[in-house]
Amino acid sequence: DELLAYEPSYFNFDEDTHSVVLVDDKPPHPTRSGNLFHGTFEDVQHTSFLDYLRIDAAAAKSCIWACRHVLFVRGSNDFACLVILDNINVDNGIHTFKWQLQANLHARLRVDGCGATVEGRNAALDCRFFSPLPGDFPTAPHSLRVFADEHPHINLWTAKPGTNPRLVAEQSGPNCTLMSIVIPRRLDSSPAVVTAATAPRTVHVRIRHGEFEDQVVWGCDHNWIRLPGLTASSEVVFVRRNAAGQVVHSWTPDQRPVRFG
């Protein structure tokens, strides 16, 4: 029952005050009377352990492509997490991409390397960010910087300026290829253990919670995932194992099989 992230852009139409990826630090379609450019839902799926969305936002961002996969993952008790996969190519050139989380006014933001925590009075959001390996883009490796600031916005009803805490994961490179994981928890609970096992051309993360360990694998523009003990011809793979290491669930957005061993 605590609001940790919100949209100050309720009074601002431009996307620099939304919790979206900002390209080159400016909105592509500045406006003060409503934005007519929008994204579309390409896929929506519901299962007993996750919900999935795929969004095409190329027109809204004036990009060659701008795809966002979102996985709403559920575990036992009240565990849940949000996995966001952003894939944006502006014009085949080098650009800066700012992943934004607009935090509520009372929230405190603590940054630790490529992760951060949004702390409230009773609850928190643990955030982790993952980029491709440098060898995936040898002539222009991605850089990643996580920071917090006080983000300005204008209330269009009162015309008065205001600020709110903002968490930013800033990635620079030939595209935005960023996996973000946001995990809500109570302040008196320990953070879930998140570890990276990223391989060439594949962002790979494990999330341990309760009696389960979830494995999220992203092929980043290709449907050819080949990891030790796991293969699939899908861009996104989700696997849940129990404490004994047995596979409880496996899923791909295109219902293609996941092979183990």
Short mmCIF file of C-alpha atoms in Angstrom, two decimals:
data_model
loop_
_atom_site.label_atom_id
_atom_site.label_comp_id
_atom_site.label_asym_id
_atom_site.label_seq_id
_atom_site.Cartn_x
_atom_site.Cartn_y
_atom_site.Cartn_z
CA ASP A 1 0.00 0.00 0.00
CA GLU A 2 2.84 2.41 -0.74
CA LEU A 3 3.32 4.39 -3.95
CA LEU A 4 7.04 4.29 -4.84
CA ALA A 5 6.95 5.19 -8.54
CA TYR A 6 4.51 7.47 -10.28
CA GLU A 7 4.06 9.70 -13.30
CA PRO A 8 4.63 13.44 -12.77
CA SER A 9 3.85 13.66 -16.48
CA TYR A 10 0.18 13.56 -15.55
CA PHE A 11 0.58 17.30 -16.10
CA ASN A 12 3.31 17.02 -18.78
CA PHE A 13 2.72 15.47 -22.18
CA ASP A 14 6.37 15.06 -23.20
CA GLU A 15 8.02 11.74 -22.48
CA ASP A 16 11.00 13.18 -20.61
CA THR A 17 8.80 13.07 -17.50
CA HIS A 18 7.48 9.56 -18.09
CA SER A 19 9.04 6.28 -16.96
CA VAL A 20 10.23 5.42 -20.46
CA VAL A 21 13.55 5.38 -22.34
CA LEU A 22 14.54 8.89 -23.41
CA VAL A 23 16.66 9.08 -26.57
CA ASP A 24 19.44 11.71 -26.65
CA ASP A 25 17.90 13.44 -23.64
CA LYS A 26 14.97 14.98 -25.51
CA PRO A 27 11.45 14.00 -26.55
CA PRO A 28 11.16 13.26 -30.29
CA HIS A 29 7.80 15.04 -30.63
CA PRO A 30 7.72 18.04 -28.25
CA THR A 31 4.21 19.26 -27.54
CA ARG A 32 2.14 21.08 -24.96
CA SER A 33 -1.26 20.00 -26.22
CA GLY A 34 -1.10 16.21 -26.30
CA ASN A 35 1.06 13.71 -28.17
CA LEU A 36 -0.54 12.14 -31.24
CA PHE A 37 2.27 9.59 -31.66
CA HIS A 38 1.85 6.33 -29.80
CA GLY A 39 3.02 2.75 -29.52
CA THR A 40 1.07 -0.43 -30.15
CA PHE A 41 0.73 -3.71 -28.27
CA GLU A 42 2.07 -6.48 -30.51
CA ASP A 43 1.47 -9.33 -28.08
CA VAL A 44 -0.23 -9.90 -24.72
CA GLN A 45 -0.06 -13.24 -22.88
CA HIS A 46 -1.15 -14.51 -19.46
CA THR A 47 0.07 -17.62 -17.65
CA SER A 48 -0.08 -18.82 -14.05
CA PHE A 49 3.45 -17.57 -13.35
CA LEU A 50 3.93 -14.53 -15.61
CA ASP A 51 2.17 -12.02 -17.82
CA TYR A 52 3.89 -10.81 -20.98
CA LEU A 53 3.65 -7.71 -23.17
CA ARG A 54 5.48 -6.74 -26.34
CA ILE A 55 5.24 -3.10 -27.40
CA ASP A 56 6.25 -1.44 -30.68
CA ALA A 57 7.06 2.23 -29.98
CA ALA A 58 8.99 3.07 -33.18
CA ALA A 59 6.53 5.74 -34.34
CA ALA A 60 6.39 7.37 -30.91
CA LYS A 61 10.19 7.59 -30.77
CA SER A 62 10.94 8.30 -34.47
CA CYS A 63 13.27 5.29 -34.59
CA ILE A 64 13.96 2.51 -37.07
CA TRP A 65 12.68 0.22 -34.36
CA ALA A 66 11.81 0.54 -30.68
CA CYS A 67 10.67 -2.68 -29.05
CA ARG A 68 9.96 -3.29 -25.37
CA HIS A 69 9.27 -6.72 -23.86
CA VAL A 70 7.77 -6.71 -20.37
CA LEU A 71 7.51 -9.78 -18.12
CA PHE A 72 5.41 -9.50 -14.93
CA VAL A 73 6.78 -12.48 -12.99
CA ARG A 74 5.01 -13.98 -9.95
CA GLY A 75 6.47 -16.32 -7.34
CA SER A 76 5.31 -17.82 -4.06
CA ASN A 77 3.81 -15.69 -1.27
CA ASP A 78 3.97 -12.04 -2.31
CA PHE A 79 7.11 -12.20 -4.48
CA ALA A 80 6.87 -10.53 -7.87
CA CYS A 81 9.29 -8.83 -10.23
CA LEU A 82 9.26 -6.84 -13.42
CA VAL A 83 11.67 -7.74 -16.24
CA ILE A 84 11.95 -5.13 -19.01
CA LEU A 85 13.86 -5.73 -22.26
CA ASP A 86 14.43 -2.54 -24.29
CA ASN A 87 15.67 -2.77 -27.87
CA ILE A 88 15.90 0.59 -29.70
CA ASN A 89 17.73 1.51 -32.90
CA VAL A 90 17.42 5.17 -33.87
CA ASP A 91 19.28 5.38 -37.20
CA ASN A 92 22.18 2.89 -36.98
CA GLY A 93 24.27 5.61 -35.30
CA ILE A 94 25.66 6.10 -31.79
CA HIS A 95 23.14 7.55 -29.34
CA THR A 96 22.47 7.95 -25.62
CA PHE A 97 19.48 6.24 -24.04
CA LYS A 98 18.13 7.09 -20.59
CA TRP A 99 15.95 4.48 -18.90
CA GLN A 100 13.87 6.43 -16.37
CA LEU A 101 11.96 5.59 -13.23
CA GLN A 102 10.10 8.58 -11.85
CA ALA A 103 9.99 8.10 -8.08
CA ASN A 104 7.47 9.52 -5.64
CA LEU A 105 8.43 12.67 -3.74
CA HIS A 106 9.14 10.96 -0.42
CA ALA A 107 11.29 8.18 -1.93
CA ARG A 108 15.06 7.90 -1.34
CA LEU A 109 17.27 6.64 -4.16
CA ARG A 110 20.43 4.68 -3.37
CA VAL A 111 22.74 3.79 -6.28
CA ASP A 112 25.24 0.94 -6.11
CA GLY A 113 27.19 0.31 -9.31
CA CYS A 114 24.81 -0.96 -11.99
CA GLY A 115 21.97 -1.25 -9.49
CA ALA A 116 19.88 0.96 -7.26
CA THR A 117 17.17 0.88 -4.61
CA VAL A 118 14.13 3.15 -4.42
CA GLU A 119 13.29 3.24 -0.72
CA GLY A 120 10.00 4.38 0.74
CA ARG A 121 8.67 4.38 4.30
CA ASN A 122 7.69 0.70 4.32
CA ALA A 123 8.76 -0.78 1.00
CA ALA A 124 11.43 -0.60 -1.67
CA LEU A 125 12.12 -1.31 -5.34
CA ASP A 126 15.41 -3.09 -6.06
CA CYS A 127 16.59 -2.29 -9.60
CA ARG A 128 19.35 -3.99 -11.60
CA PHE A 129 20.54 -3.27 -15.14
CA PHE A 130 22.39 -5.46 -17.65
CA SER A 131 24.10 -4.63 -20.95
CA PRO A 132 25.56 -6.80 -23.73
CA LEU A 133 29.17 -7.91 -23.53
CA PRO A 134 31.76 -5.55 -25.10
CA GLY A 135 32.59 -8.18 -27.70
CA ASP A 136 29.04 -8.12 -29.05
CA PHE A 137 29.68 -4.65 -30.49
CA PRO A 138 33.49 -4.54 -30.80
CA THR A 139 33.70 -1.22 -32.67
CA ALA A 140 31.28 0.56 -30.31
CA PRO A 141 30.81 -1.28 -26.98
CA HIS A 142 27.93 -0.17 -24.81
CA SER A 143 28.55 1.95 -21.74
CA LEU A 144 26.22 1.90 -18.74
CA ARG A 145 25.92 4.47 -15.96
CA VAL A 146 23.30 4.42 -13.18
CA PHE A 147 22.56 7.61 -11.26
CA ALA A 148 19.80 9.52 -9.47
CA ASP A 149 18.78 13.16 -9.81
CA GLU A 150 15.99 15.61 -9.07
CA HIS A 151 14.02 15.78 -12.28
CA PRO A 152 12.18 19.01 -13.20
CA HIS A 153 8.67 19.17 -14.57
CA ILE A 154 6.05 21.87 -15.03
CA ASN A 155 2.52 21.55 -13.71
CA LEU A 156 0.42 22.52 -16.74
CA TRP A 157 -2.55 23.45 -14.52
CA THR A 158 -0.64 25.80 -12.23
CA ALA A 159 2.38 26.55 -14.49
CA LYS A 160 4.57 26.07 -11.41
CA PRO A 161 7.82 24.12 -11.63
CA GLY A 162 8.42 21.05 -9.51
CA THR A 163 10.90 18.23 -9.14
CA ASN A 164 10.77 14.56 -8.23
CA PRO A 165 13.46 11.95 -7.53
CA ARG A 166 14.40 10.12 -10.73
CA LEU A 167 16.43 6.94 -11.22
CA VAL A 168 18.31 6.78 -14.53
CA ALA A 169 20.18 3.96 -16.24
CA GLU A 170 22.05 5.70 -19.05
CA GLN A 171 23.31 3.50 -21.87
CA SER A 172 25.34 4.76 -24.84
CA GLY A 173 26.04 2.78 -27.97
CA PRO A 174 24.81 1.91 -31.47
CA ASN A 175 21.44 0.91 -29.98
CA CYS A 176 19.66 0.48 -26.68
CA THR A 177 20.01 -3.14 -25.62
CA LEU A 178 19.14 -3.07 -21.93
CA MET A 179 17.67 -5.61 -19.52
CA SER A 180 16.12 -4.03 -16.42
CA ILE A 181 14.85 -5.91 -13.40
CA VAL A 182 12.65 -4.21 -10.78
CA ILE A 183 11.75 -6.17 -7.65
CA PRO A 184 9.40 -4.74 -4.99
CA ARG A 185 9.86 -5.85 -1.39
CA ARG A 186 9.07 -4.84 2.15
CA LEU A 187 11.85 -2.92 3.87
CA ASP A 188 12.20 -5.62 6.52
CA SER A 189 12.72 -8.29 3.82
CA SER A 190 16.06 -9.22 2.27
CA PRO A 191 16.59 -8.40 -1.42
CA ALA A 192 16.28 -11.25 -3.90
CA VAL A 193 19.61 -12.54 -5.21
CA VAL A 194 20.13 -11.50 -8.84
CA THR A 195 23.21 -12.76 -10.73
CA ALA A 196 24.34 -12.22 -14.31
CA ALA A 197 25.59 -15.03 -16.54
CA THR A 198 25.64 -13.02 -19.77
CA ALA A 199 27.10 -14.85 -22.77
CA PRO A 200 28.02 -13.62 -26.27
CA ARG A 201 24.97 -12.11 -28.00
CA THR A 202 22.82 -13.24 -25.07
CA VAL A 203 21.85 -11.35 -21.90
CA HIS A 204 21.31 -13.98 -19.21
CA VAL A 205 20.20 -13.37 -15.60
CA ARG A 206 19.20 -15.61 -12.69
CA ILE A 207 16.81 -14.46 -9.93
CA ARG A 208 16.66 -16.48 -6.70
CA HIS A 209 13.55 -16.06 -4.53
CA GLY A 210 12.10 -18.35 -1.90
CA GLU A 211 12.30 -21.94 -3.07
CA PHE A 212 12.73 -21.04 -6.73
CA GLU A 213 15.35 -19.74 -9.13
CA ASP A 214 14.18 -18.02 -12.32
CA GLN A 215 16.31 -17.81 -15.42
CA VAL A 216 15.67 -15.05 -17.97
CA VAL A 217 17.51 -15.29 -21.28
CA TRP A 218 17.31 -12.65 -24.02
CA GLY A 219 18.70 -13.26 -27.50
CA CYS A 220 18.74 -9.54 -28.42
CA ASP A 221 17.51 -9.46 -32.04
CA HIS A 222 17.98 -13.14 -32.80
CA ASN A 223 16.13 -16.40 -32.16
CA TRP A 224 19.21 -18.54 -31.58
CA ILE A 225 19.88 -19.10 -27.87
CA ARG A 226 22.65 -21.58 -27.21
CA LEU A 227 23.81 -21.83 -23.60
CA PRO A 228 25.36 -24.75 -21.72
CA GLY A 229 22.42 -26.99 -20.86
CA LEU A 230 19.79 -24.76 -22.53
CA THR A 231 18.89 -24.18 -26.18
CA ALA A 232 15.90 -22.50 -27.82
CA SER A 233 14.92 -20.91 -31.11
CA SER A 234 13.23 -17.91 -29.46
CA GLU A 235 14.36 -14.40 -28.59
CA VAL A 236 13.15 -14.62 -24.96
CA VAL A 237 13.27 -17.65 -22.67
CA PHE A 238 11.99 -17.95 -19.09
CA VAL A 239 12.78 -20.99 -16.93
CA ARG A 240 11.81 -21.64 -13.29
CA ARG A 241 13.54 -24.33 -11.22
CA ASN A 242 12.80 -25.54 -7.71
CA ALA A 243 15.30 -25.99 -4.88
CA ALA A 244 16.27 -29.39 -6.26
CA GLY A 245 17.12 -27.87 -9.64
CA GLN A 246 14.14 -29.42 -11.40
CA VAL A 247 12.39 -27.38 -14.11
CA VAL A 248 8.96 -26.26 -12.89
CA HIS A 249 8.07 -23.95 -15.79
CA SER A 250 9.60 -23.05 -19.12
CA TRP A 251 8.17 -20.46 -21.48
CA THR A 252 8.88 -18.60 -24.71
CA PRO A 253 6.62 -15.90 -26.19
CA ASP A 254 6.22 -17.84 -29.45
CA GLN A 255 5.51 -21.17 -27.70
CA ARG A 256 8.63 -22.77 -29.13
CA PRO A 257 10.21 -25.52 -27.03
CA VAL A 258 13.11 -25.07 -24.62
CA ARG A 259 15.60 -27.95 -24.62
CA PHE A 260 17.71 -28.88 -21.61
CA GLY A 261 20.84 -30.95 -21.24
#
